Amino acid sequence: MDIFKMIMDQAAGVAIAILLIMRIETKLDGLTNAVIKLSEAIRPTGKQSM
């Protein structure tokens, strides 16, 4: 019975970790999209020589 409880505790920990990783991934996707939009907004429209 102790082994079953240990396995269930580990499974719960893994499930929580997966949920947290998925939330972080969603927030990173949003941040990436915001950075792309910002970089497109400040990109010069005309060609400039260096």
PDB file of N, CA, C and O in Angstrom:
ATOM      1  N   MET A   1       0.819  -1.197   0.000  1.00  0.00           N
ATOM      2  CA  MET A   1       0.000   0.000   0.000  1.00  0.00           C
ATOM      3  C   MET A   1       0.864   1.263   0.000  1.00  0.00           C
ATOM      4  O   MET A   1       0.486   2.267  -0.582  1.00  0.00           O
ATOM      5  N   ASP A   2       2.020   1.212   0.656  1.00  0.00           N
ATOM      6  CA  ASP A   2       2.905   2.373   0.670  1.00  0.00           C
ATOM      7  C   ASP A   2       3.445   2.681  -0.720  1.00  0.00           C
ATOM      8  O   ASP A   2       3.601   3.847  -1.077  1.00  0.00           O
ATOM      9  N   ILE A   3       3.725   1.639  -1.490  1.00  0.00           N
ATOM     10  CA  ILE A   3       4.242   1.851  -2.855  1.00  0.00           C
ATOM     11  C   ILE A   3       3.179   2.526  -3.710  1.00  0.00           C
ATOM     12  O   ILE A   3       3.490   3.427  -4.486  1.00  0.00           O
ATOM     13  N   PHE A   4       1.932   2.115  -3.563  1.00  0.00           N
ATOM     14  CA  PHE A   4       0.839   2.728  -4.324  1.00  0.00           C
ATOM     15  C   PHE A   4       0.724   4.218  -3.983  1.00  0.00           C
ATOM     16  O   PHE A   4       0.563   5.059  -4.869  1.00  0.00           O
ATOM     17  N   LYS A   5       0.843   4.552  -2.701  1.00  0.00           N
ATOM     18  CA  LYS A   5       0.766   5.957  -2.281  1.00  0.00           C
ATOM     19  C   LYS A   5       1.934   6.755  -2.846  1.00  0.00           C
ATOM     20  O   LYS A   5       1.757   7.886  -3.303  1.00  0.00           O
ATOM     21  N   MET A   6       3.134   6.174  -2.851  1.00  0.00           N
ATOM     22  CA  MET A   6       4.290   6.866  -3.422  1.00  0.00           C
ATOM     23  C   MET A   6       4.102   7.111  -4.912  1.00  0.00           C
ATOM     24  O   MET A   6       4.416   8.192  -5.414  1.00  0.00           O
ATOM     25  N   ILE A   7       3.590   6.102  -5.616  1.00  0.00           N
ATOM     26  CA  ILE A   7       3.369   6.245  -7.063  1.00  0.00           C
ATOM     27  C   ILE A   7       2.335   7.340  -7.337  1.00  0.00           C
ATOM     28  O   ILE A   7       2.508   8.161  -8.236  1.00  0.00           O
ATOM     29  N   MET A   8       1.274   7.371  -6.549  1.00  0.00           N
ATOM     30  CA  MET A   8       0.243   8.389  -6.741  1.00  0.00           C
ATOM     31  C   MET A   8       0.783   9.788  -6.426  1.00  0.00           C
ATOM     32  O   MET A   8       0.463  10.750  -7.131  1.00  0.00           O
ATOM     33  N   ASP A   9       1.609   9.909  -5.413  1.00  0.00           N
ATOM     34  CA  ASP A   9       2.222  11.207  -5.099  1.00  0.00           C
ATOM     35  C   ASP A   9       3.117  11.677  -6.240  1.00  0.00           C
ATOM     36  O   ASP A   9       3.093  12.850  -6.625  1.00  0.00           O
ATOM     37  N   GLN A  10       3.896  10.767  -6.792  1.00  0.00           N
ATOM     38  CA  GLN A  10       4.774  11.121  -7.912  1.00  0.00           C
ATOM     39  C   GLN A  10       3.964  11.511  -9.142  1.00  0.00           C
ATOM     40  O   GLN A  10       4.294  12.462  -9.848  1.00  0.00           O
ATOM     41  N   ALA A  11       2.892  10.775  -9.411  1.00  0.00           N
ATOM     42  CA  ALA A  11       2.049  11.073 -10.568  1.00  0.00           C
ATOM     43  C   ALA A  11       1.401  12.449 -10.418  1.00  0.00           C
ATOM     44  O   ALA A  11       1.303  13.206 -11.385  1.00  0.00           O
ATOM     45  N   ALA A  12       0.969  12.768  -9.210  1.00  0.00           N
ATOM     46  CA  ALA A  12       0.371  14.086  -8.976  1.00  0.00           C
ATOM     47  C   ALA A  12       1.411  15.183  -9.191  1.00  0.00           C
ATOM     48  O   ALA A  12       1.111  16.218  -9.791  1.00  0.00           O
ATOM     49  N   GLY A  13       2.613  14.955  -8.747  1.00  0.00           N
ATOM     50  CA  GLY A  13       3.682  15.935  -8.952  1.00  0.00           C
ATOM     51  C   GLY A  13       3.985  16.142 -10.424  1.00  0.00           C
ATOM     52  O   GLY A  13       4.187  17.270 -10.878  1.00  0.00           O
ATOM     53  N   VAL A  14       4.016  15.060 -11.181  1.00  0.00           N
ATOM     54  CA  VAL A  14       4.274  15.153 -12.619  1.00  0.00           C
ATOM     55  C   VAL A  14       3.143  15.904 -13.310  1.00  0.00           C
ATOM     56  O   VAL A  14       3.376  16.748 -14.185  1.00  0.00           O
ATOM     57  N   ALA A  15       1.900  15.625 -12.927  1.00  0.00           N
ATOM     58  CA  ALA A  15       0.754  16.307 -13.531  1.00  0.00           C
ATOM     59  C   ALA A  15       0.808  17.810 -13.260  1.00  0.00           C
ATOM     60  O   ALA A  15       0.568  18.623 -14.156  1.00  0.00           O
ATOM     61  N   ILE A  16       1.148  18.187 -12.035  1.00  0.00           N
ATOM     62  CA  ILE A  16       1.260  19.605 -11.703  1.00  0.00           C
ATOM     63  C   ILE A  16       2.378  20.252 -12.508  1.00  0.00           C
ATOM     64  O   ILE A  16       2.232  21.359 -13.034  1.00  0.00           O
ATOM     65  N   ALA A  17       3.503  19.574 -12.638  1.00  0.00           N
ATOM     66  CA  ALA A  17       4.626  20.116 -13.409  1.00  0.00           C
ATOM     67  C   ALA A  17       4.237  20.324 -14.869  1.00  0.00           C
ATOM     68  O   ALA A  17       4.573  21.351 -15.471  1.00  0.00           O
ATOM     69  N   ILE A  18       3.514  19.369 -15.440  1.00  0.00           N
ATOM     70  CA  ILE A  18       3.089  19.498 -16.843  1.00  0.00           C
ATOM     71  C   ILE A  18       2.151  20.692 -17.006  1.00  0.00           C
ATOM     72  O   ILE A  18       2.277  21.470 -17.959  1.00  0.00           O
ATOM     73  N   LEU A  19       1.219  20.870 -16.079  1.00  0.00           N
ATOM     74  CA  LEU A  19       0.307  22.017 -16.161  1.00  0.00           C
ATOM     75  C   LEU A  19       1.063  23.339 -16.070  1.00  0.00           C
ATOM     76  O   LEU A  19       0.791  24.280 -16.822  1.00  0.00           O
ATOM     77  N   LEU A  20       2.030  23.404 -15.160  1.00  0.00           N
ATOM     78  CA  LEU A  20       2.810  24.639 -15.031  1.00  0.00           C
ATOM     79  C   LEU A  20       3.633  24.919 -16.277  1.00  0.00           C
ATOM     80  O   LEU A  20       3.729  26.065 -16.728  1.00  0.00           O
ATOM     81  N   ILE A  21       4.220  23.882 -16.856  1.00  0.00           N
ATOM     82  CA  ILE A  21       5.010  24.056 -18.083  1.00  0.00           C
ATOM     83  C   ILE A  21       4.124  24.543 -19.220  1.00  0.00           C
ATOM     84  O   ILE A  21       4.512  25.416 -20.005  1.00  0.00           O
ATOM     85  N   MET A  22       2.915  24.004 -19.315  1.00  0.00           N
ATOM     86  CA  MET A  22       2.000  24.436 -20.373  1.00  0.00           C
ATOM     87  C   MET A  22       1.606  25.901 -20.189  1.00  0.00           C
ATOM     88  O   MET A  22       1.522  26.663 -21.162  1.00  0.00           O
ATOM     89  N   ARG A  23       1.386  26.336 -18.951  1.00  0.00           N
ATOM     90  CA  ARG A  23       1.048  27.743 -18.700  1.00  0.00           C
ATOM     91  C   ARG A  23       2.218  28.648 -19.056  1.00  0.00           C
ATOM     92  O   ARG A  23       2.036  29.713 -19.667  1.00  0.00           O
ATOM     93  N   ILE A  24       3.423  28.244 -18.687  1.00  0.00           N
ATOM     94  CA  ILE A  24       4.602  29.054 -18.999  1.00  0.00           C
ATOM     95  C   ILE A  24       4.796  29.140 -20.510  1.00  0.00           C
ATOM     96  O   ILE A  24       5.120  30.201 -21.047  1.00  0.00           O
ATOM     97  N   GLU A  25       4.571  28.026 -21.206  1.00  0.00           N
ATOM     98  CA  GLU A  25       4.720  28.011 -22.663  1.00  0.00           C
ATOM     99  C   GLU A  25       3.742  28.974 -23.319  1.00  0.00           C
ATOM    100  O   GLU A  25       4.102  29.702 -24.241  1.00  0.00           O
ATOM    101  N   THR A  26       2.513  29.019 -22.830  1.00  0.00           N
ATOM    102  CA  THR A  26       1.510  29.934 -23.373  1.00  0.00           C
ATOM    103  C   THR A  26       1.930  31.383 -23.160  1.00  0.00           C
ATOM    104  O   THR A  26       1.815  32.217 -24.068  1.00  0.00           O
ATOM    105  N   LYS A  27       2.437  31.680 -21.964  1.00  0.00           N
ATOM    106  CA  LYS A  27       2.878  33.050 -21.687  1.00  0.00           C
ATOM    107  C   LYS A  27       4.087  33.418 -22.535  1.00  0.00           C
ATOM    108  O   LYS A  27       4.207  34.554 -23.002  1.00  0.00           O
ATOM    109  N   LEU A  28       4.992  32.478 -22.770  1.00  0.00           N
ATOM    110  CA  LEU A  28       6.153  32.755 -23.615  1.00  0.00           C
ATOM    111  C   LEU A  28       5.735  32.999 -25.060  1.00  0.00           C
ATOM    112  O   LEU A  28       6.312  33.849 -25.745  1.00  0.00           O
ATOM    113  N   ASP A  29       4.736  32.258 -25.537  1.00  0.00           N
ATOM    114  CA  ASP A  29       4.232  32.490 -26.888  1.00  0.00           C
ATOM    115  C   ASP A  29       3.667  33.901 -27.019  1.00  0.00           C
ATOM    116  O   ASP A  29       3.910  34.592 -28.011  1.00  0.00           O
ATOM    117  N   GLY A  30       2.911  34.330 -26.014  1.00  0.00           N
ATOM    118  CA  GLY A  30       2.371  35.684 -26.036  1.00  0.00           C
ATOM    119  C   GLY A  30       3.467  36.729 -26.011  1.00  0.00           C
ATOM    120  O   GLY A  30       3.399  37.747 -26.713  1.00  0.00           O
ATOM    121  N   LEU A  31       4.493  36.493 -25.206  1.00  0.00           N
ATOM    122  CA  LEU A  31       5.609  37.427 -25.131  1.00  0.00           C
ATOM    123  C   LEU A  31       6.366  37.485 -26.460  1.00  0.00           C
ATOM    124  O   LEU A  31       6.739  38.563 -26.929  1.00  0.00           O
ATOM    125  N   THR A  32       6.547  36.345 -27.084  1.00  0.00           N
ATOM    126  CA  THR A  32       7.227  36.303 -28.377  1.00  0.00           C
ATOM    127  C   THR A  32       6.441  37.088 -29.426  1.00  0.00           C
ATOM    128  O   THR A  32       7.021  37.850 -30.210  1.00  0.00           O
ATOM    129  N   ASN A  33       5.132  36.899 -29.444  1.00  0.00           N
ATOM    130  CA  ASN A  33       4.303  37.637 -30.401  1.00  0.00           C
ATOM    131  C   ASN A  33       4.381  39.140 -30.158  1.00  0.00           C
ATOM    132  O   ASN A  33       4.436  39.927 -31.104  1.00  0.00           O
ATOM    133  N   ALA A  34       4.406  39.544 -28.894  1.00  0.00           N
ATOM    134  CA  ALA A  34       4.502  40.967 -28.569  1.00  0.00           C
ATOM    135  C   ALA A  34       5.841  41.538 -29.028  1.00  0.00           C
ATOM    136  O   ALA A  34       5.896  42.650 -29.568  1.00  0.00           O
ATOM    137  N   VAL A  35       6.914  40.790 -28.841  1.00  0.00           N
ATOM    138  CA  VAL A  35       8.239  41.258 -29.267  1.00  0.00           C
ATOM    139  C   VAL A  35       8.292  41.367 -30.791  1.00  0.00           C
ATOM    140  O   VAL A  35       8.845  42.330 -31.342  1.00  0.00           O
ATOM    141  N   ILE A  36       7.703  40.419 -31.495  1.00  0.00           N
ATOM    142  CA  ILE A  36       7.684  40.466 -32.963  1.00  0.00           C
ATOM    143  C   ILE A  36       6.919  41.694 -33.443  1.00  0.00           C
ATOM    144  O   ILE A  36       7.375  42.420 -34.336  1.00  0.00           O
ATOM    145  N   LYS A  37       5.745  41.952 -32.845  1.00  0.00           N
ATOM    146  CA  LYS A  37       4.956  43.125 -33.243  1.00  0.00           C
ATOM    147  C   LYS A  37       5.720  44.404 -32.947  1.00  0.00           C
ATOM    148  O   LYS A  37       5.713  45.351 -33.743  1.00  0.00           O
ATOM    149  N   LEU A  38       6.389  44.460 -31.810  1.00  0.00           N
ATOM    150  CA  LEU A  38       7.149  45.649 -31.448  1.00  0.00           C
ATOM    151  C   LEU A  38       8.320  45.864 -32.399  1.00  0.00           C
ATOM    152  O   LEU A  38       8.574  46.985 -32.837  1.00  0.00           O
ATOM    153  N   SER A  39       9.008  44.794 -32.747  1.00  0.00           N
ATOM    154  CA  SER A  39      10.147  44.940 -33.650  1.00  0.00           C
ATOM    155  C   SER A  39       9.694  45.343 -35.043  1.00  0.00           C
ATOM    156  O   SER A  39      10.381  46.091 -35.736  1.00  0.00           O
ATOM    157  N   GLU A  40       8.511  44.885 -35.459  1.00  0.00           N
ATOM    158  CA  GLU A  40       7.983  45.295 -36.759  1.00  0.00           C
ATOM    159  C   GLU A  40       7.566  46.765 -36.725  1.00  0.00           C
ATOM    160  O   GLU A  40       7.677  47.467 -37.726  1.00  0.00           O
ATOM    161  N   ALA A  41       7.099  47.236 -35.576  1.00  0.00           N
ATOM    162  CA  ALA A  41       6.656  48.628 -35.458  1.00  0.00           C
ATOM    163  C   ALA A  41       7.833  49.599 -35.507  1.00  0.00           C
ATOM    164  O   ALA A  41       7.703  50.704 -36.034  1.00  0.00           O
ATOM    165  N   ILE A  42       8.983  49.199 -34.982  1.00  0.00           N
ATOM    166  CA  ILE A  42      10.111  50.134 -34.949  1.00  0.00           C
ATOM    167  C   ILE A  42      11.077  49.921 -36.115  1.00  0.00           C
ATOM    168  O   ILE A  42      12.027  50.675 -36.263  1.00  0.00           O
ATOM    169  N   ARG A  43      10.801  48.927 -36.931  1.00  0.00           N
ATOM    170  CA  ARG A  43      11.670  48.676 -38.087  1.00  0.00           C
ATOM    171  C   ARG A  43      11.499  49.820 -39.092  1.00  0.00           C
ATOM    172  O   ARG A  43      10.380  50.199 -39.415  1.00  0.00           O
ATOM    173  N   PRO A  44      12.601  50.359 -39.598  1.00  0.00           N
ATOM    174  CA  PRO A  44      12.482  51.447 -40.591  1.00  0.00           C
ATOM    175  C   PRO A  44      11.837  50.925 -41.873  1.00  0.00           C
ATOM    176  O   PRO A  44      12.086  49.792 -42.296  1.00  0.00           O
ATOM    177  N   THR A  45      11.006  51.761 -42.492  1.00  0.00           N
ATOM    178  CA  THR A  45      10.293  51.327 -43.686  1.00  0.00           C
ATOM    179  C   THR A  45      11.136  51.504 -44.940  1.00  0.00           C
ATOM    180  O   THR A  45      11.020  50.727 -45.879  1.00  0.00           O
ATOM    181  N   GLY A  46      11.959  52.535 -45.000  1.00  0.00           N
ATOM    182  CA  GLY A  46      12.783  52.768 -46.191  1.00  0.00           C
ATOM    183  C   GLY A  46      14.138  52.074 -46.062  1.00  0.00           C
ATOM    184  O   GLY A  46      14.596  51.733 -44.984  1.00  0.00           O
ATOM    185  N   LYS A  47      14.766  51.852 -47.211  1.00  0.00           N
ATOM    186  CA  LYS A  47      16.111  51.265 -47.195  1.00  0.00           C
ATOM    187  C   LYS A  47      17.124  52.364 -46.926  1.00  0.00           C
ATOM    188  O   LYS A  47      17.118  53.401 -47.568  1.00  0.00           O
ATOM    189  N   GLN A  48      17.975  52.115 -45.966  1.00  0.00           N
ATOM    190  CA  GLN A  48      19.000  53.088 -45.624  1.00  0.00           C
ATOM    191  C   GLN A  48      20.366  52.445 -45.836  1.00  0.00           C
ATOM    192  O   GLN A  48      20.575  51.299 -45.502  1.00  0.00           O
ATOM    193  N   SER A  49      21.278  53.225 -46.390  1.00  0.00           N
ATOM    194  CA  SER A  49      22.624  52.678 -46.587  1.00  0.00           C
ATOM    195  C   SER A  49      23.449  52.888 -45.333  1.00  0.00           C
ATOM    196  O   SER A  49      23.271  53.838 -44.596  1.00  0.00           O
ATOM    197  N   MET A  50      24.347  51.971 -45.084  1.00  0.00           N
ATOM    198  CA  MET A  50      25.170  52.061 -43.893  1.00  0.00           C
ATOM    199  C   MET A  50      26.432  52.776 -44.166  1.00  0.00           C
ATOM    200  O   MET A  50      27.142  52.946 -44.865  1.00  0.00           O
TER     201      MET A  50
END
